[in-house]
Every structure is written in structure tokens, then in C-alpha cells.
Amino acid sequence: MQIEETALAGVLILTPQRHGDARGFFAETWNRQRMAEAGLDVDFVQDNHSLSERAGTLRGLHFQAPPHAQAKLVRCGRGRLFDVAVDIRRGAPGYGQWVGVELSAENGRQLLIPAGFAHGFVTRTPDTEIVYKCSDYYAPQSDGAIRWDSAGIDWDLGGTEPHLSPRDAAAPELADFVSPFTWEGAA
């Protein structure tokens, strides 16, 4: 497994090794023991799978507030997407900053997003599937969102409007957002 740091401490790109032949490939996308040996000790408890039928579907920026904050490990099962993490930890050196990574079925890359970051993505191809692990169970009372266009993210939409849910379109802007997360001096 190749592990790359990003511009935001704690947000990592994980690229599993693929073993391929004429039939296709095999990849180990998560191994708790190997990740712990690499300093990544995350206990995932839930897997989610989402399909976006149209290119330009934008979901996010989402998070779960404490006490049900979630770390996520995101990958693309089919198609191609631009995946984003935004630091929303009050007092953090990177507060309000974002990183984005192209994830696709072809490149096999994954984005590890710690708790305290908002997450969103935009699909680049029709019928794009996103698969992700979460470190806490879904808790509707802790569910939160920030408006997709309020963090300065270059979504590269080519001048078109994204396909949004009513919830995402009505989410508060980052400038008006009071974060439930506080930076504790470490990523």
C-alpha cells in the first residue's frame, strides 16, 4: 500500500497494490493490522455505497458532529469522481482549507479523511459509484453540512451547474458555520 500525505495534515491518499492478470486484478483495500503498523489505527464500523447516475452530481460537504464524528476511507468502485476534504476544526492551522483528489475505478486511489473534516465529491462520469468506510455509525442527530460553493473549492464544473440535493443547496456557508470540532494540536 502506497501512502501519500496531502497539503492537509491527516488527510492521506492510499493506493493499494493491484495484482493483475488477463482476468482483471485483486487489491487489498484495507488491512487493519498493516495500517496500524503504518501508524493508521482507525476502527471502521460501517461501509456505505452510493451511486450517482449523472456526471456533475455533487454531494457534500457533509460531516457528522461529535460524539458521532466519523473518519472516512473513500474509494471509487466504478467511474470517476473528484473527492474533497475541508478542515473544519476551529483553531486548526488548516481551518477552511481543502484538498481534492481524483478517485477512479482505474487508478484505485483512496482518500482517508479524519474526523473534523467535511467531505464532498462531484462525479465526472455517469453511473459513478463511491464506496466508503466510516469509523462511527450513521447518527441523524449528528449529521451536518456546509454549502458546497462556500469553501473556495475548484470543482472544475466546466461552467455548468452541479446536480444537488435540496439539503446540499440549502446548507449554511462556511463563513456562517459554527464548527462542533476543535483542533487539539495534532492532525
mmCIF file of C-alpha atoms in Angstrom:
data_model
loop_
_atom_site.group_PDB
_atom_site.id
_atom_site.type_symbol
_atom_site.label_atom_id
_atom_site.label_comp_id
_atom_site.label_asym_id
_atom_site.label_seq_id
_atom_site.Cartn_x
_atom_site.Cartn_y
_atom_site.Cartn_z
ATOM 1 C CA MET A 1 0.000 0.000 0.000
ATOM 2 C CA GLN A 2 1.382 3.362 -1.005
ATOM 3 C CA ILE A 3 0.569 6.139 1.497
ATOM 4 C CA GLU A 4 0.877 9.795 0.420
ATOM 5 C CA GLU A 5 0.450 12.884 2.557
ATOM 6 C CA THR A 6 -1.615 15.809 1.262
ATOM 7 C CA ALA A 7 -1.443 19.535 1.979
ATOM 8 C CA LEU A 8 -3.753 18.968 4.982
ATOM 9 C CA ALA A 9 -2.170 17.036 7.839
ATOM 10 C CA GLY A 10 -4.031 13.798 8.488
ATOM 11 C CA VAL A 11 -5.728 13.609 5.077
ATOM 12 C CA LEU A 12 -3.952 10.828 3.193
ATOM 13 C CA ILE A 13 -4.070 9.207 -0.229
ATOM 14 C CA LEU A 14 -3.854 5.412 -0.029
ATOM 15 C CA THR A 15 -3.143 3.466 -3.194
ATOM 16 C CA PRO A 16 -3.423 -0.291 -2.785
ATOM 17 C CA GLN A 17 -1.164 -2.551 -4.793
ATOM 18 C CA ARG A 18 -3.034 -4.325 -7.571
ATOM 19 C CA HIS A 19 -2.216 -7.861 -8.621
ATOM 20 C CA GLY A 20 -3.479 -8.309 -12.156
ATOM 21 C CA ASP A 21 -3.599 -10.794 -14.949
ATOM 22 C CA ALA A 22 -5.747 -11.441 -18.029
ATOM 23 C CA ARG A 23 -8.836 -11.866 -15.806
ATOM 24 C CA GLY A 24 -8.559 -8.469 -14.077
ATOM 25 C CA PHE A 25 -6.998 -7.600 -10.726
ATOM 26 C CA PHE A 26 -7.095 -8.183 -6.981
ATOM 27 C CA ALA A 27 -6.371 -5.454 -4.429
ATOM 28 C CA GLU A 28 -6.451 -5.413 -0.647
ATOM 29 C CA THR A 29 -8.136 -2.062 0.041
ATOM 30 C CA TRP A 30 -7.903 -2.165 3.852
ATOM 31 C CA ASN A 31 -5.984 -4.269 6.323
ATOM 32 C CA ARG A 32 -6.299 -3.060 9.902
ATOM 33 C CA GLN A 33 -3.080 -4.721 11.087
ATOM 34 C CA ARG A 34 -0.962 -3.345 8.223
ATOM 35 C CA MET A 35 -2.448 0.117 8.578
ATOM 36 C CA ALA A 36 -1.800 0.129 12.336
ATOM 37 C CA GLU A 37 1.828 -0.792 11.601
ATOM 38 C CA ALA A 38 1.926 2.280 9.315
ATOM 39 C CA GLY A 39 0.550 4.464 12.119
ATOM 40 C CA LEU A 40 -3.053 4.483 10.915
ATOM 41 C CA ASP A 41 -5.135 2.990 13.700
ATOM 42 C CA VAL A 42 -8.733 3.573 12.576
ATOM 43 C CA ASP A 43 -11.575 1.316 13.633
ATOM 44 C CA PHE A 44 -14.126 1.268 10.809
ATOM 45 C CA VAL A 45 -17.615 0.070 11.756
ATOM 46 C CA GLN A 46 -19.794 0.825 8.716
ATOM 47 C CA ASP A 47 -19.466 0.613 4.925
ATOM 48 C CA ASN A 48 -21.531 2.809 2.592
ATOM 49 C CA HIS A 49 -22.105 2.566 -1.159
ATOM 50 C CA SER A 50 -23.541 5.385 -3.287
ATOM 51 C CA LEU A 51 -24.433 5.525 -6.988
ATOM 52 C CA SER A 52 -24.722 8.803 -8.896
ATOM 53 C CA GLU A 53 -26.399 8.305 -12.261
ATOM 54 C CA ARG A 54 -25.395 11.647 -13.801
ATOM 55 C CA ALA A 55 -21.989 13.222 -14.326
ATOM 56 C CA GLY A 56 -21.820 16.510 -12.418
ATOM 57 C CA THR A 57 -23.652 15.163 -9.369
ATOM 58 C CA LEU A 58 -22.218 16.929 -6.340
ATOM 59 C CA ARG A 59 -22.731 15.544 -2.841
ATOM 60 C CA GLY A 60 -21.493 17.437 0.189
ATOM 61 C CA LEU A 61 -19.932 18.956 2.048
ATOM 62 C CA HIS A 62 -21.012 16.535 4.796
ATOM 63 C CA PHE A 63 -19.815 15.596 8.280
ATOM 64 C CA GLN A 64 -21.040 14.019 11.494
ATOM 65 C CA ALA A 65 -20.586 16.062 14.662
ATOM 66 C CA PRO A 66 -19.270 14.670 17.954
ATOM 67 C CA PRO A 67 -19.987 12.411 19.715
ATOM 68 C CA HIS A 68 -20.572 10.546 16.440
ATOM 69 C CA ALA A 69 -17.783 12.125 14.366
ATOM 70 C CA GLN A 70 -16.576 9.929 11.533
ATOM 71 C CA ALA A 71 -13.293 9.294 9.822
ATOM 72 C CA LYS A 72 -13.866 8.024 6.268
ATOM 73 C CA LEU A 73 -11.907 5.957 3.781
ATOM 74 C CA VAL A 74 -13.320 6.770 0.343
ATOM 75 C CA ARG A 75 -12.787 4.995 -2.975
ATOM 76 C CA CYS A 76 -14.437 4.848 -6.371
ATOM 77 C CA GLY A 77 -15.877 1.464 -7.357
ATOM 78 C CA ARG A 78 -16.954 2.497 -10.856
ATOM 79 C CA GLY A 79 -16.488 5.625 -12.916
ATOM 80 C CA ARG A 80 -14.535 8.714 -11.847
ATOM 81 C CA LEU A 81 -15.014 11.454 -9.248
ATOM 82 C CA PHE A 82 -13.263 14.409 -7.646
ATOM 83 C CA ASP A 83 -13.188 13.855 -3.884
ATOM 84 C CA VAL A 84 -12.679 16.708 -1.389
ATOM 85 C CA ALA A 85 -11.887 17.127 2.312
ATOM 86 C CA VAL A 86 -12.253 20.503 4.085
ATOM 87 C CA ASP A 87 -10.704 21.153 7.504
ATOM 88 C CA ILE A 88 -13.484 22.350 9.835
ATOM 89 C CA ARG A 89 -11.622 22.110 13.153
ATOM 90 C CA ARG A 90 -11.785 25.515 14.891
ATOM 91 C CA GLY A 91 -8.277 26.789 15.620
ATOM 92 C CA ALA A 92 -6.556 24.380 13.221
ATOM 93 C CA PRO A 93 -3.790 25.839 11.045
ATOM 94 C CA GLY A 94 -5.660 24.489 8.001
ATOM 95 C CA TYR A 95 -9.170 25.618 9.031
ATOM 96 C CA GLY A 96 -11.272 26.236 5.924
ATOM 97 C CA GLN A 97 -8.619 24.819 3.586
ATOM 98 C CA TRP A 98 -9.353 21.930 1.270
ATOM 99 C CA VAL A 99 -7.650 19.183 -0.702
ATOM 100 C CA GLY A 100 -9.097 17.364 -3.677
ATOM 101 C CA VAL A 101 -8.096 14.114 -5.331
ATOM 102 C CA GLU A 102 -9.344 12.320 -8.407
ATOM 103 C CA LEU A 103 -10.548 8.846 -7.492
ATOM 104 C CA SER A 104 -11.480 6.371 -10.193
ATOM 105 C CA ALA A 105 -12.048 2.686 -10.715
ATOM 106 C CA GLU A 106 -8.930 2.758 -12.896
ATOM 107 C CA ASN A 107 -6.479 4.474 -10.529
ATOM 108 C CA GLY A 108 -7.646 2.626 -7.385
ATOM 109 C CA ARG A 109 -6.743 5.563 -5.133
ATOM 110 C CA GLN A 110 -8.491 6.086 -1.803
ATOM 111 C CA LEU A 111 -8.785 9.192 0.363
ATOM 112 C CA LEU A 112 -8.521 8.830 4.145
ATOM 113 C CA ILE A 113 -10.390 11.707 5.784
ATOM 114 C CA PRO A 114 -10.102 12.104 9.569
ATOM 115 C CA ALA A 115 -12.940 13.236 11.831
ATOM 116 C CA GLY A 116 -13.097 17.034 11.899
ATOM 117 C CA PHE A 117 -13.163 17.370 8.128
ATOM 118 C CA ALA A 118 -16.168 17.902 5.858
ATOM 119 C CA HIS A 119 -16.363 15.594 2.849
ATOM 120 C CA GLY A 120 -17.805 16.039 -0.619
ATOM 121 C CA PHE A 121 -17.399 14.866 -4.189
ATOM 122 C CA VAL A 122 -18.507 15.559 -7.728
ATOM 123 C CA THR A 123 -18.902 12.818 -10.315
ATOM 124 C CA ARG A 124 -17.045 13.100 -13.621
ATOM 125 C CA THR A 125 -18.769 10.214 -15.426
ATOM 126 C CA PRO A 126 -22.304 8.790 -15.452
ATOM 127 C CA ASP A 127 -23.075 5.843 -13.163
ATOM 128 C CA THR A 128 -20.245 6.585 -10.738
ATOM 129 C CA GLU A 129 -20.127 4.505 -7.569
ATOM 130 C CA ILE A 130 -18.458 5.642 -4.364
ATOM 131 C CA VAL A 131 -17.689 3.158 -1.607
ATOM 132 C CA TYR A 132 -16.511 4.295 1.799
ATOM 133 C CA LYS A 133 -15.826 3.091 5.301
ATOM 134 C CA CYS A 134 -16.849 5.086 8.392
ATOM 135 C CA SER A 135 -15.405 4.988 11.893
ATOM 136 C CA ASP A 136 -18.782 5.585 13.571
ATOM 137 C CA TYR A 137 -22.345 4.598 12.784
ATOM 138 C CA TYR A 138 -24.692 6.970 10.994
ATOM 139 C CA ALA A 139 -26.416 9.196 13.558
ATOM 140 C CA PRO A 140 -29.063 11.507 12.031
ATOM 141 C CA GLN A 141 -28.946 13.886 15.011
ATOM 142 C CA SER A 142 -25.211 14.476 14.357
ATOM 143 C CA ASP A 143 -25.491 14.874 10.584
ATOM 144 C CA GLY A 144 -24.293 18.228 9.247
ATOM 145 C CA ALA A 145 -23.433 20.002 6.022
ATOM 146 C CA ILE A 146 -21.671 23.087 4.674
ATOM 147 C CA ARG A 147 -22.612 24.702 1.369
ATOM 148 C CA TRP A 148 -20.586 23.192 -1.465
ATOM 149 C CA ASP A 149 -19.542 26.524 -3.030
ATOM 150 C CA SER A 150 -18.535 28.411 0.134
ATOM 151 C CA ALA A 151 -15.052 26.972 0.783
ATOM 152 C CA GLY A 152 -13.301 28.166 -2.384
ATOM 153 C CA ILE A 153 -13.137 24.675 -3.889
ATOM 154 C CA ASP A 154 -12.323 24.464 -7.593
ATOM 155 C CA TRP A 155 -14.815 21.753 -8.552
ATOM 156 C CA ASP A 156 -13.918 22.144 -12.266
ATOM 157 C CA LEU A 157 -17.552 22.047 -13.357
ATOM 158 C CA GLY A 158 -16.848 23.476 -16.797
ATOM 159 C CA GLY A 159 -19.361 26.306 -16.363
ATOM 160 C CA THR A 160 -22.310 24.002 -15.671
ATOM 161 C CA GLU A 161 -24.378 23.885 -12.519
ATOM 162 C CA PRO A 162 -23.969 20.732 -10.413
ATOM 163 C CA HIS A 163 -26.823 18.344 -9.655
ATOM 164 C CA LEU A 164 -27.538 18.937 -5.951
ATOM 165 C CA SER A 165 -29.942 17.647 -3.339
ATOM 166 C CA PRO A 166 -32.214 20.260 -1.722
ATOM 167 C CA ARG A 167 -30.322 19.686 1.548
ATOM 168 C CA ASP A 168 -26.935 20.455 -0.039
ATOM 169 C CA ALA A 169 -28.270 23.510 -1.874
ATOM 170 C CA ALA A 170 -29.607 24.942 1.423
ATOM 171 C CA ALA A 171 -26.603 24.134 3.642
ATOM 172 C CA PRO A 172 -25.026 27.057 5.550
ATOM 173 C CA GLU A 173 -21.953 28.767 4.133
ATOM 174 C CA LEU A 174 -18.575 28.120 5.716
ATOM 175 C CA ALA A 175 -18.320 31.793 6.800
ATOM 176 C CA ASP A 176 -21.569 31.423 8.819
ATOM 177 C CA PHE A 177 -20.798 27.950 10.141
ATOM 178 C CA VAL A 178 -20.048 27.344 13.830
ATOM 179 C CA SER A 179 -17.995 24.175 13.864
ATOM 180 C CA PRO A 180 -18.602 21.498 16.502
ATOM 181 C CA PHE A 181 -14.934 20.461 16.079
ATOM 182 C CA THR A 182 -11.948 21.989 17.876
ATOM 183 C CA TRP A 183 -8.357 21.411 16.880
ATOM 184 C CA GLU A 184 -6.429 19.699 19.634
ATOM 185 C CA GLY A 185 -2.932 20.457 18.373
ATOM 186 C CA ALA A 186 -2.489 17.329 16.251
ATOM 187 C CA ALA A 187 -3.832 16.063 12.950
#
